[in-house]
Coordinates of C-alpha atoms and ligand atoms in Angstrom, one line a residue:
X157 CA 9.7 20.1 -24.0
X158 CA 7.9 16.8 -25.1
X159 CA 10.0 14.7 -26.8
X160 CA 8.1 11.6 -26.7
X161 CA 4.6 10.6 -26.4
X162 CA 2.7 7.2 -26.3
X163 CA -1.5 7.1 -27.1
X164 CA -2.8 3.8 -25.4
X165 CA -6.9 3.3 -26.6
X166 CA -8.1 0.4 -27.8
X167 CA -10.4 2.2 -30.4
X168 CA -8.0 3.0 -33.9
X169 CA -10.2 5.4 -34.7
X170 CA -9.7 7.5 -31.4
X171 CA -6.4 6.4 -31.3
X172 CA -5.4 8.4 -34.4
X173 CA -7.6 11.3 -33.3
X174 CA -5.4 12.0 -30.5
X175 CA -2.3 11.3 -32.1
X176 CA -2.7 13.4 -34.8
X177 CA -3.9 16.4 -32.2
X178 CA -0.3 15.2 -30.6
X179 CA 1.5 15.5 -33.9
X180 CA -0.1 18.9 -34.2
X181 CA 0.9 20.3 -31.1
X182 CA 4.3 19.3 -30.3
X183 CA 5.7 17.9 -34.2
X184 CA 8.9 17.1 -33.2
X185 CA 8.0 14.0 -30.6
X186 CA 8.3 10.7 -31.2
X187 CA 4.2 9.4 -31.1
X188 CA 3.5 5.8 -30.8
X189 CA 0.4 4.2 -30.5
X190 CA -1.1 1.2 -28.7
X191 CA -4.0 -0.5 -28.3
X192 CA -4.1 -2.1 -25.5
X193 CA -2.5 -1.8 -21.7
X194 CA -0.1 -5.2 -22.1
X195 CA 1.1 -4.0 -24.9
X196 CA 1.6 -0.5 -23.7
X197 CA 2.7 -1.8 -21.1
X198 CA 6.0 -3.8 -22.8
X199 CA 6.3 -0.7 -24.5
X200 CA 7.2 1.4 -21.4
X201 CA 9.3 -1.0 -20.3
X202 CA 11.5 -0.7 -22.6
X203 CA 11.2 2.8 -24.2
X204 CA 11.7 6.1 -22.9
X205 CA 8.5 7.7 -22.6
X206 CA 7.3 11.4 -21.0
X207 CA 3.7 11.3 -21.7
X208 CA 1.1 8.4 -22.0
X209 CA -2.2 9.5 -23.7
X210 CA -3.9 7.1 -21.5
X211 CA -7.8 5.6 -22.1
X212 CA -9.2 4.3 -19.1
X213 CA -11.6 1.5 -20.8
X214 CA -9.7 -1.1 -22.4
X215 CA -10.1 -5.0 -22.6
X216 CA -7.0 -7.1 -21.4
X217 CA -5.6 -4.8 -19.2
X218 CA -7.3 -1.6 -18.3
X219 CA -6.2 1.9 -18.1
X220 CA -6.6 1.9 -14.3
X221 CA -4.4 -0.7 -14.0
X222 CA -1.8 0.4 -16.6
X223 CA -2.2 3.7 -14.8
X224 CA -1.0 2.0 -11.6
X225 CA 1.8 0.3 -12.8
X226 CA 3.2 3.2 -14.8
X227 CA 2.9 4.9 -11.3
X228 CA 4.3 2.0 -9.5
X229 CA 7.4 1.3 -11.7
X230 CA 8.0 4.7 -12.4
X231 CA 7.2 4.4 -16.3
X232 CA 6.6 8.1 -17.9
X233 CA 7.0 11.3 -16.5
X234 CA 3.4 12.0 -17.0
X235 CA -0.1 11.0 -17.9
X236 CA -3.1 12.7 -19.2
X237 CA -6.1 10.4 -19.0
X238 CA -8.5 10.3 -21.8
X239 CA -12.1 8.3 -21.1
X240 CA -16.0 8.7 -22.2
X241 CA -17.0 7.6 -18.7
X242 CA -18.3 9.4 -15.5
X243 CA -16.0 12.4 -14.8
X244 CA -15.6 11.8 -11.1
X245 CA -14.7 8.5 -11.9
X246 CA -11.6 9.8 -14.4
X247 CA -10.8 12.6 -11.2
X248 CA -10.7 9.6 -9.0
X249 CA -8.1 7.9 -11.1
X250 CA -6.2 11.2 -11.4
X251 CA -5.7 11.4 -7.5
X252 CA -5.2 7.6 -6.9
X253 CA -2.1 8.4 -9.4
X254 CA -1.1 11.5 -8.0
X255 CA -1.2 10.1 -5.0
X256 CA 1.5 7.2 -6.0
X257 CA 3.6 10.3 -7.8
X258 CA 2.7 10.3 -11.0
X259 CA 2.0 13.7 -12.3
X260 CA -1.2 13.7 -13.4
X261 CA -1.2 16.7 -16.7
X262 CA -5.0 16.5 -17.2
X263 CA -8.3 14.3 -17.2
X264 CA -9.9 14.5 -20.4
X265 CA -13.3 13.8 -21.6
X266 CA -13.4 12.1 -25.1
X267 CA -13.7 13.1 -28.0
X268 CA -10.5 14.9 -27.0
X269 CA -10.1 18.8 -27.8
X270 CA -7.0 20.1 -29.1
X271 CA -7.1 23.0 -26.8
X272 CA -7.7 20.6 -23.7
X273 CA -4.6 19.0 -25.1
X274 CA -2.4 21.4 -25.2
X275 CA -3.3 22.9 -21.7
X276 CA -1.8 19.1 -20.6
X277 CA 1.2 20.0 -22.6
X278 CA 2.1 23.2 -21.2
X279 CA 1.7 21.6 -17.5
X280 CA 4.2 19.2 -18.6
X281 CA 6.6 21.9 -19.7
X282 CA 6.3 23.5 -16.0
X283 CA 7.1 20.3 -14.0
X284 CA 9.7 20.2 -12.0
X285 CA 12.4 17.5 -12.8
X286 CA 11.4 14.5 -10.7
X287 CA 13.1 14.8 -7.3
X288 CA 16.5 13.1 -6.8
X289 CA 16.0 12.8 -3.4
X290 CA 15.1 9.1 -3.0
X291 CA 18.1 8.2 -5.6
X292 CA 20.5 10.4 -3.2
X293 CA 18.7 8.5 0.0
X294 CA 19.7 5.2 -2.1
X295 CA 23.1 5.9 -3.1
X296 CA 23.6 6.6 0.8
X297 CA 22.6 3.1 2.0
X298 CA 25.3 0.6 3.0
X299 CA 25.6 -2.1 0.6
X300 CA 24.3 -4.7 2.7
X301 CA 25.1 -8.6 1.4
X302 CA 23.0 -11.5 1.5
X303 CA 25.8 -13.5 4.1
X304 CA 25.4 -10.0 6.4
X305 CA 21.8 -10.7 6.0
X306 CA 21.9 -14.4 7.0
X307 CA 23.7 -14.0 9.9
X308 CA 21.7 -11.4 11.2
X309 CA 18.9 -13.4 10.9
X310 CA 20.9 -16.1 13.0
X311 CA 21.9 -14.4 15.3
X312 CA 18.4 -12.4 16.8
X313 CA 19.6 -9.1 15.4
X314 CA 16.5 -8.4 14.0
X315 CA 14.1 -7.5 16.0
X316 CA 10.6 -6.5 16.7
X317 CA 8.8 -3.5 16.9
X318 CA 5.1 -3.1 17.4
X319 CA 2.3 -0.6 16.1
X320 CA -0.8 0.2 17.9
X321 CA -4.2 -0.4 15.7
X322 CA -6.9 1.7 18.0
X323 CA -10.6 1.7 17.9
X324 CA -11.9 5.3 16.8
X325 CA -14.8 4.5 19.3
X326 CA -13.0 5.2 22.6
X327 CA -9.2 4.5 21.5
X328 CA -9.4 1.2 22.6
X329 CA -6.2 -0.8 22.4
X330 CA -7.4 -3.5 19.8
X331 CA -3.9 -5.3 18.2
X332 CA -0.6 -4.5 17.4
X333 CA 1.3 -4.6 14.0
X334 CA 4.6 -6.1 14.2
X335 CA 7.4 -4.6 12.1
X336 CA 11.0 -5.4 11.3
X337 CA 13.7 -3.4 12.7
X338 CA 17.2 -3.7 12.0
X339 CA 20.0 -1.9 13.8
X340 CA 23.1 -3.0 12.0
X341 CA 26.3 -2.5 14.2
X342 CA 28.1 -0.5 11.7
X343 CA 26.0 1.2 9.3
X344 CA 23.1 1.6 12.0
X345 CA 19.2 1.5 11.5
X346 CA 18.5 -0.3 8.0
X347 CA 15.2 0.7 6.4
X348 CA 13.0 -2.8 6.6
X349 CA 12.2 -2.2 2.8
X350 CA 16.0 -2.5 1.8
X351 CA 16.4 -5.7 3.9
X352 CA 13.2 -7.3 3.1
X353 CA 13.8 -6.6 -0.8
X354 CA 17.0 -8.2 0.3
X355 CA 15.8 -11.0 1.5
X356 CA 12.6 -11.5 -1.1
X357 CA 15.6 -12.1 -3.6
X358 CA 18.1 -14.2 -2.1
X359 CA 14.9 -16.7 -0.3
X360 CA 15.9 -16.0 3.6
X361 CA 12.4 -14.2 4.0
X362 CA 11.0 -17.1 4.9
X363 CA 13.7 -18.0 7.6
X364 CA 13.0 -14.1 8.7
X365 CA 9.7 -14.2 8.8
X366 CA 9.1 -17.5 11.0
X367 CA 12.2 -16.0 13.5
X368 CA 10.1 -12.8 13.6
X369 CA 6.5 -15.2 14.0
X370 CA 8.1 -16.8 16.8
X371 CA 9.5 -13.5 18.8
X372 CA 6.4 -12.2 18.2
X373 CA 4.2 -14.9 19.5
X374 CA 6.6 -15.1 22.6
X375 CA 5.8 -11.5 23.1
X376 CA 2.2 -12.4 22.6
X377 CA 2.2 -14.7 25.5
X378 CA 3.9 -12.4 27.4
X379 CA 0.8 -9.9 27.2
X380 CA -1.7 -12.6 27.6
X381 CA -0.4 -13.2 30.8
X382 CA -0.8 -9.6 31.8
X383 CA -4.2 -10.1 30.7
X384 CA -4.0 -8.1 27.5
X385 CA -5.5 -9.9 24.9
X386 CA -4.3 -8.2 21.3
X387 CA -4.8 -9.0 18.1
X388 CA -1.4 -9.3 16.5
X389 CA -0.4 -8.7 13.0
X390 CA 2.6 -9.8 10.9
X391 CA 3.3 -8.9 7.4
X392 CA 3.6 -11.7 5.0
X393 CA 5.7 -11.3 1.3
X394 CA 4.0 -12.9 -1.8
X395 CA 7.2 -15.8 -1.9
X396 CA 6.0 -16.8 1.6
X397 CA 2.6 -17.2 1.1
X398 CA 3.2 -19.0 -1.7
X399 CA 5.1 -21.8 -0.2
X400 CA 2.9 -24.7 1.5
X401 CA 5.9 -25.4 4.0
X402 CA 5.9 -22.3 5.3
X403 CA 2.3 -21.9 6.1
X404 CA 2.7 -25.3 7.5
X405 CA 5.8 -24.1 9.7
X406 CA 3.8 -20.5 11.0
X407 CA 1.0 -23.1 12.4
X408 CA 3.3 -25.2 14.1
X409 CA 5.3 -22.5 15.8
X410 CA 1.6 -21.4 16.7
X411 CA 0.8 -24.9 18.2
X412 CA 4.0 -25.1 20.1
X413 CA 3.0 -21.8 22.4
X414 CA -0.6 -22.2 22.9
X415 CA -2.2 -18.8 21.7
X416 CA -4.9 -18.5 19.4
X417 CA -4.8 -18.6 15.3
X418 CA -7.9 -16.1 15.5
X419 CA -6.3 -13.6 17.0
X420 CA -3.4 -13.5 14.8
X421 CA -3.8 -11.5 11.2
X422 CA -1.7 -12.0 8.5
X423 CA -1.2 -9.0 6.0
X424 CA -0.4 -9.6 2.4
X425 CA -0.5 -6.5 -0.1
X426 CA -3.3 -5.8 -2.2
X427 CA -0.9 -5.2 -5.6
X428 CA 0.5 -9.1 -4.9
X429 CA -2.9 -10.5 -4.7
X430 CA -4.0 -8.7 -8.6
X431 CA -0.7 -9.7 -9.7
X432 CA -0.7 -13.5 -8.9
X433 CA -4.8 -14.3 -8.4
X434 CA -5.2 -18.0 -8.8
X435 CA -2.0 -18.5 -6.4
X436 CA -2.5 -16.4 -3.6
X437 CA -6.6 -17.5 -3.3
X438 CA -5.3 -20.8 -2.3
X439 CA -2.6 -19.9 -0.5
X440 CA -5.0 -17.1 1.4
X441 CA -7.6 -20.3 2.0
X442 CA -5.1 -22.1 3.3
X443 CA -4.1 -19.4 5.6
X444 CA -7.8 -19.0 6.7
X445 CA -8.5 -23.0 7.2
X446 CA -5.8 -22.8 10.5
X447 CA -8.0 -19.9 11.7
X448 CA -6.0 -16.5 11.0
X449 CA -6.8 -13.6 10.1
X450 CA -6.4 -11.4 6.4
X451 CA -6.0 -8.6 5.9
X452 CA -5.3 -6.8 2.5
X453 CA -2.4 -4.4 3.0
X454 CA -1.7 -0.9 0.9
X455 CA -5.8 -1.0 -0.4
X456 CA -6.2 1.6 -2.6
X457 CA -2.7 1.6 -3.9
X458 CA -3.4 -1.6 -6.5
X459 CA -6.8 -0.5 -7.9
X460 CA -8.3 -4.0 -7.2
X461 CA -12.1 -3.6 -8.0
X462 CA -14.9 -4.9 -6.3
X463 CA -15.4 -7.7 -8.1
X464 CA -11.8 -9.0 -7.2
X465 CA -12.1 -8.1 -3.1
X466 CA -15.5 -10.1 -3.0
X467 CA -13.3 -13.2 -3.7
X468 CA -11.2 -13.1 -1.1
X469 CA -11.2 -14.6 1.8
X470 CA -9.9 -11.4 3.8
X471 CA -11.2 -10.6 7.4
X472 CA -9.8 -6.9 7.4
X473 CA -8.8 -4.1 4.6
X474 CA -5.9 -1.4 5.6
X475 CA -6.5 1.2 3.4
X476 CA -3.7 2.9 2.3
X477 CA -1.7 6.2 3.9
X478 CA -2.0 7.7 0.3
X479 CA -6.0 8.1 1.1
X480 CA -5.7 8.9 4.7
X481 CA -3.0 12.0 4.5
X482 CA -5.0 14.8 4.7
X483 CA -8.1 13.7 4.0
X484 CA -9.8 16.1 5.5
X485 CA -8.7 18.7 3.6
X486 CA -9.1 17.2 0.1
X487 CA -12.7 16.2 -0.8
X488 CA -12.0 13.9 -3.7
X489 CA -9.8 12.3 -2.1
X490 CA -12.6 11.9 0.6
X491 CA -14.9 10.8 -1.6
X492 CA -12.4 8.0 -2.6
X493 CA -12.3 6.9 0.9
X494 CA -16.3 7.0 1.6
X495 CA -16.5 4.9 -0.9
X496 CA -13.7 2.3 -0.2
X497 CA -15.1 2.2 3.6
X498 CA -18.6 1.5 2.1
X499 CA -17.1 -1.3 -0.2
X500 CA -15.2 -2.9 2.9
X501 CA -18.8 -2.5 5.1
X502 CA -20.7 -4.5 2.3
X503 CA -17.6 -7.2 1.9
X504 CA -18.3 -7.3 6.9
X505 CA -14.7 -6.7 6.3
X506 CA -13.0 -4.5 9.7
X507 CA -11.7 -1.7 8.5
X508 CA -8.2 0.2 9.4
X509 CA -7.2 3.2 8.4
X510 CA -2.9 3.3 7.9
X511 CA -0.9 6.5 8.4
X512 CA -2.8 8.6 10.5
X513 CA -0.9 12.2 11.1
X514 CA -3.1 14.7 11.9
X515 CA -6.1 15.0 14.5
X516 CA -8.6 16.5 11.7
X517 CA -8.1 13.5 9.8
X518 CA -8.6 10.7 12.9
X519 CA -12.0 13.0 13.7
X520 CA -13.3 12.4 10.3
X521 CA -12.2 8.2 9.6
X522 CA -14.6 8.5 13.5
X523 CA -17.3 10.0 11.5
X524 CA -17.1 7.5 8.9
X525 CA -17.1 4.9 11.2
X526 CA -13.7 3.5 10.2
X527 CA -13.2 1.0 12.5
X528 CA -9.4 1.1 13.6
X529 CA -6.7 3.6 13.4
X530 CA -3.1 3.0 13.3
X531 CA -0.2 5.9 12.7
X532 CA 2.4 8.2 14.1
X533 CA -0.4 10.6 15.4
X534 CA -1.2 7.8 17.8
X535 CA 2.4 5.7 18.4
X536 CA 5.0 5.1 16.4
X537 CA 6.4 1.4 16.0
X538 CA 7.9 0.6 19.2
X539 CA 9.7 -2.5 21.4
X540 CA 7.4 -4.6 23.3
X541 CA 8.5 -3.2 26.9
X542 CA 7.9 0.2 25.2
X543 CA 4.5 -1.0 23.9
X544 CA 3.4 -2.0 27.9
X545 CA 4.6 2.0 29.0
X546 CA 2.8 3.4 26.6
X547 CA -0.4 1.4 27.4
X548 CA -0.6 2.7 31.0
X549 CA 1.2 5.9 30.6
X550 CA 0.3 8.0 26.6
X551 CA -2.9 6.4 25.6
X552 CA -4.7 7.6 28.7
X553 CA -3.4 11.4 27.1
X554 CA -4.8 10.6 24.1
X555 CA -8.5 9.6 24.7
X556 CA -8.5 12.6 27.1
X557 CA -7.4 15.0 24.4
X558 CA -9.8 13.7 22.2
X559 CA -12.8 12.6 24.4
X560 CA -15.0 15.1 22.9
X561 CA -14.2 16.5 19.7
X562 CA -16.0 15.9 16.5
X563 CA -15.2 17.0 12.7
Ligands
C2E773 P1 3.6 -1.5 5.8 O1 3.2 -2.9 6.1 O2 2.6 -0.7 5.0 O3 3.8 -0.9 7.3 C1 3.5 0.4 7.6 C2 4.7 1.3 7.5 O4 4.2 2.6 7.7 C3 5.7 1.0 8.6 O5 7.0 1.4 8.0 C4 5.3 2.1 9.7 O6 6.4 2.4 10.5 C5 4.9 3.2 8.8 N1 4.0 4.1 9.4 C6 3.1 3.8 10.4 N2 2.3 4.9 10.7 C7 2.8 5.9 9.9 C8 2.4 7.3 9.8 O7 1.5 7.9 10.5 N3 3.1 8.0 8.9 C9 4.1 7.5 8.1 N4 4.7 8.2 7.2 N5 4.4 6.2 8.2 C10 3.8 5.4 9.1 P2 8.2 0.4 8.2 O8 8.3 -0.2 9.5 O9 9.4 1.2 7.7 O10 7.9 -0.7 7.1 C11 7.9 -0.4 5.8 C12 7.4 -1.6 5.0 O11 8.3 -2.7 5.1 C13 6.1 -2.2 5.6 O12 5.0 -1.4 5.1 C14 6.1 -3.6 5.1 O13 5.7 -3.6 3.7 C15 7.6 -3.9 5.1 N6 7.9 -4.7 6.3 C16 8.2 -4.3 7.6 N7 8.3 -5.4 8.4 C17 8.1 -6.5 7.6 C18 8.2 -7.9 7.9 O14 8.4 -8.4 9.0 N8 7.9 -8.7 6.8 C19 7.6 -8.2 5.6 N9 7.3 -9.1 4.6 N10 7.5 -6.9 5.3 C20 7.8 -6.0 6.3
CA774 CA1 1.4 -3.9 6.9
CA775 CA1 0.4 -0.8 4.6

C-alpha cells in the first residue's frame, strides 16, 4: 500500500492536477508537493517517501538529475515520471533509472490520466520488498579501522591488479586498468569500495593512491622493457584531484621513472565532475597541462548532458556496465548507447565500453565501432605476472574464437 507520495513539477497548476488524481486514488497517503528538484530533493532527504511523481523539465535542478540522485542515494521506493516531452526521451530516463535500481512504476505523458495513474499504483503494490542482500553482504564485512588501513598502506599490502582494455578491431592489447586489491590477513579479500570509502574519509587516499601510482608505473617500466607499450589507467577520487600537491606529487613520481605522461589516463567519475564543476575543470586542466590522459568514468550513470561533456577536457569516455549488460537484447537500452557513442565520436573522444559479459554484446559495441572493450568476458583484473601469461597464452584464444563473427 502507498502510504506516502511526493509530486515534484515546477508548474502549480500541474502540480495540483496530479495531486489531487493522487488524493483520489490512494486517500489515505500523505501527498506533498514541490516545485522544484533542490527542494525535492531536501525533502527526500529527510522524509520517508515510496513514490515521487516526478516531472522531468524543471529549472534549478532537473528531473533527470533528481531522478539520478533518488536512484543513487536510495531516496523512494519508486518513481513514475511525468513530462510533455518526446516519449523516447521519458523511456530513456526510465531505463537509465532502472538500470541504477530504482523501480521505475510508469512513464507518463502530461496532462496526466487518472487511469494511467493508478496502473503506476498497482505496480507499486506488486513490488517486491527491496532486496536485503547488499545490507546482509554489509553486515558481513569486517570492521576495518582507519589505523588497519594506514598500516596497510605502509606496509605494500595493497596491491595491484590490472584489467585488459582491448580494441574491438582485432583484440588488440591497447592499456591496462589498474585496480586496488586488498587481501587482509585475517578477514581476507576486502572489496576496494569499502577501503577506498575508508580511506576517502579519513584523507589516506591520497597516500594510497600515489603508493599504488608508483607500483604501477614500476610495473609500467617493466613491460616497456619487454617492448609492450600500454596505456595505463589509474582511478583517481574527487578529494585527490582536488588537491594541487597531489597532482604535483603523481608528476614527480612520473619524472623520477622516465615513462611517458601520454600514455598514462587518469579516470575520474562522471557523477563527481556534475557535482563539483568549477573545481574539477581546473583540476582536470591541470591534469591535462603534464600530458595525461582523462577519462570520464561510470558515463551514463550521472546523466551529464552534452553541453556539460563538451567542457571537459577528457581524452576518453567509459560508458557504464549499466548500458553495456545485455545490450544486445534490450533495444532501448541500445538506443541509449548509439547515441552516447555518437556523442563521444562528435566530442574525438576514444570510446570504452566497461563490463563486458557476453559475446552477443562485444559483437555489437564492434558494429558500433566502440573503440575498446574491457570486462570479465575478456580478463578479469589480474597481477602483473598474470597480465604477461595471459598476453601470450588466452588472448590468442580469444581473437581466434571470435575472428569471424559478426552481430
Ligand atoms: P571502476 O573504476 O568502475 O572499476 C571497474 C570495476 O568493475 C572493477 O571492480 C572491476 O573488477 C569490475 N569489472 C570489470 N569487468 C567487469 C565485468 O565484466 N562485470 C562485472 N560485474 N564487473 C566488472 P573493483 O576492482 O571491485 O573496483 C570497484 C570500484 O572501486 C572501481 O570501479 C573504482 O571506483 C574503485 N577503485 C578500485 N581501485 C581503485 C583505486 O585504486 N583508486 C580509487 N580511487 N578507486 C578505486
Ligand atoms: Ca575505473
Ligand atoms: Ca567504471
Amino acid at each position: 500500500m502507498v502510504s506516502s507520495i511526493l509530486v515534484v513539477d515546477d508548474s502549480r497548476l500541474q502540480c495540483e492536477h496530479a495531486a489531487t488524481l493522487c488524493r483520489r486514488l490512494v486517500p489515505t497517503a500523505d501527498i506533498q508537493c514541490c516545485h522544484d528538484g533542490s527542494e525535492a530533493l531536501d525533502h527526500l532527504r529527510v522524509s520517508e517517501v515510496d513514490i515521487v511523481v516526478l516531472d522531468l523539465e524543471m529549472p534549478v535542478m532537473d528531473g533527470v538529475l533528481l531522478a539520478s540522485h533518488i536512484a543513487n542515494e536510495q531516496l523512494a521506493k519508486g518513481i513514475i515520471i511525468s513530462s510533455s516531452k518526446d516519449p523516447k526521451l521519458i523511456a530513456s530516463v526510465g531505463t537509465m533509472s532502472e538500470s541504477s535500481g530504482l523501480a521505475v512504476l510508469g512513464t507518463l505523458q502530461k496532462p496526466i490520466q487518472e487511469s494511467c495513474l493508478q496502473n503506476s499504483f498497482a505496480k507499486f503494490s506488486a513490488l517486491k520488498p527491496r532486496s536485503t542482500a547488499p545490507a546482509a553482504a554489509a553486515a558481513r564485512l569486517p570492521e576495518i579501522t582507519a589505523e588497519e588501513l594506514a598500516a596497510a598502506i605502509a606496509n605494500d599490502e595493497i596491491e595491484v591488479y590490472y584489467q585488459p582494455k582491448l580494441t574491438t578491431r582485432g583484440l588488440l592489447l591497447k592499456g591496462v586498468e589498474a585496480l586496488a586489491r586488498w587481501k587482509h590477513p585475517l578477514h581476507g579479500f576486502i572489496p576496494p569500495p569499502v577501503f577506498i570509502d575508508l580511506a576517502e574519509k579519513t584523507s589516506q587516499i591520497n597516500a594510497l593512491t600515489l603508493k599504488l601510482f608508483q607500483r604501477g608505473v614500476q610495473d609500467m617500466q617493466a613491460c616497456e622493457q619487454r617492448g609492450l607499450r600500454l596505456t595505463w589507467s589509474f582511478n583517481l577520487s574527487p578529494q585527490s584531484i582536488a588537491d594541487s600537491e597531489f597532482s604535483k606529487g603523481l608528476a614527480d613520481i612520473l619524472d623520477s621513472a622516465v615513462v611517458n605522461a601520454s600514455n598514462v589516463i587518469f579516470e575520474v567519475t562522471e557523477n563527481m565532475l556534475l557535482e563539483n564543476r568549477a573545481l574539477s575543470l581546473q583540476a582536470l586542466a591541470r591534469l591535462r597541462l603534464y600530458g595525461f590522459g582523462l577519462s570520464i568514468d561510470d558515463f551514463g550513470t550521472g546523466f551529464a548532458n552534452a553541453e556539460q561533456l563538451a567542457m571537459l577536457p577528457a581524452t576518453e569516455l567509459k560508458i557504464d556496465r549499466s548500458l553495456i549488460d545485455g545490450v544486445s537484447k534490450k533495444w532501448q537500452q541500445r538506443e541509449i548507447l548509439e547515441s552516447t557513442v555518437r556523442l563521444a565520436k562528435n566530442l574525438q573522444l576514444t570510446t570504452v565500453a566497461e563490463g563486458v559479459e557476453e559475446l552477443e554484446d562485444y559483437l555489437l559495441l564492434k558494429a558500433l565501432e566502440v573503440d575498446l572493450v574491457q570486462g570479465y568476458y575478456f580478463a578479469r583484473p589480474m597481477p602483473i605476472d598474470a597480465l604477461f601469461d595471459w598476453i601470450t597464452g588466452e588472448l590468442s584464444d580469444l581473437r581466434n574464437q571470435t575472428k569471424n563473427l559478426v552481430v
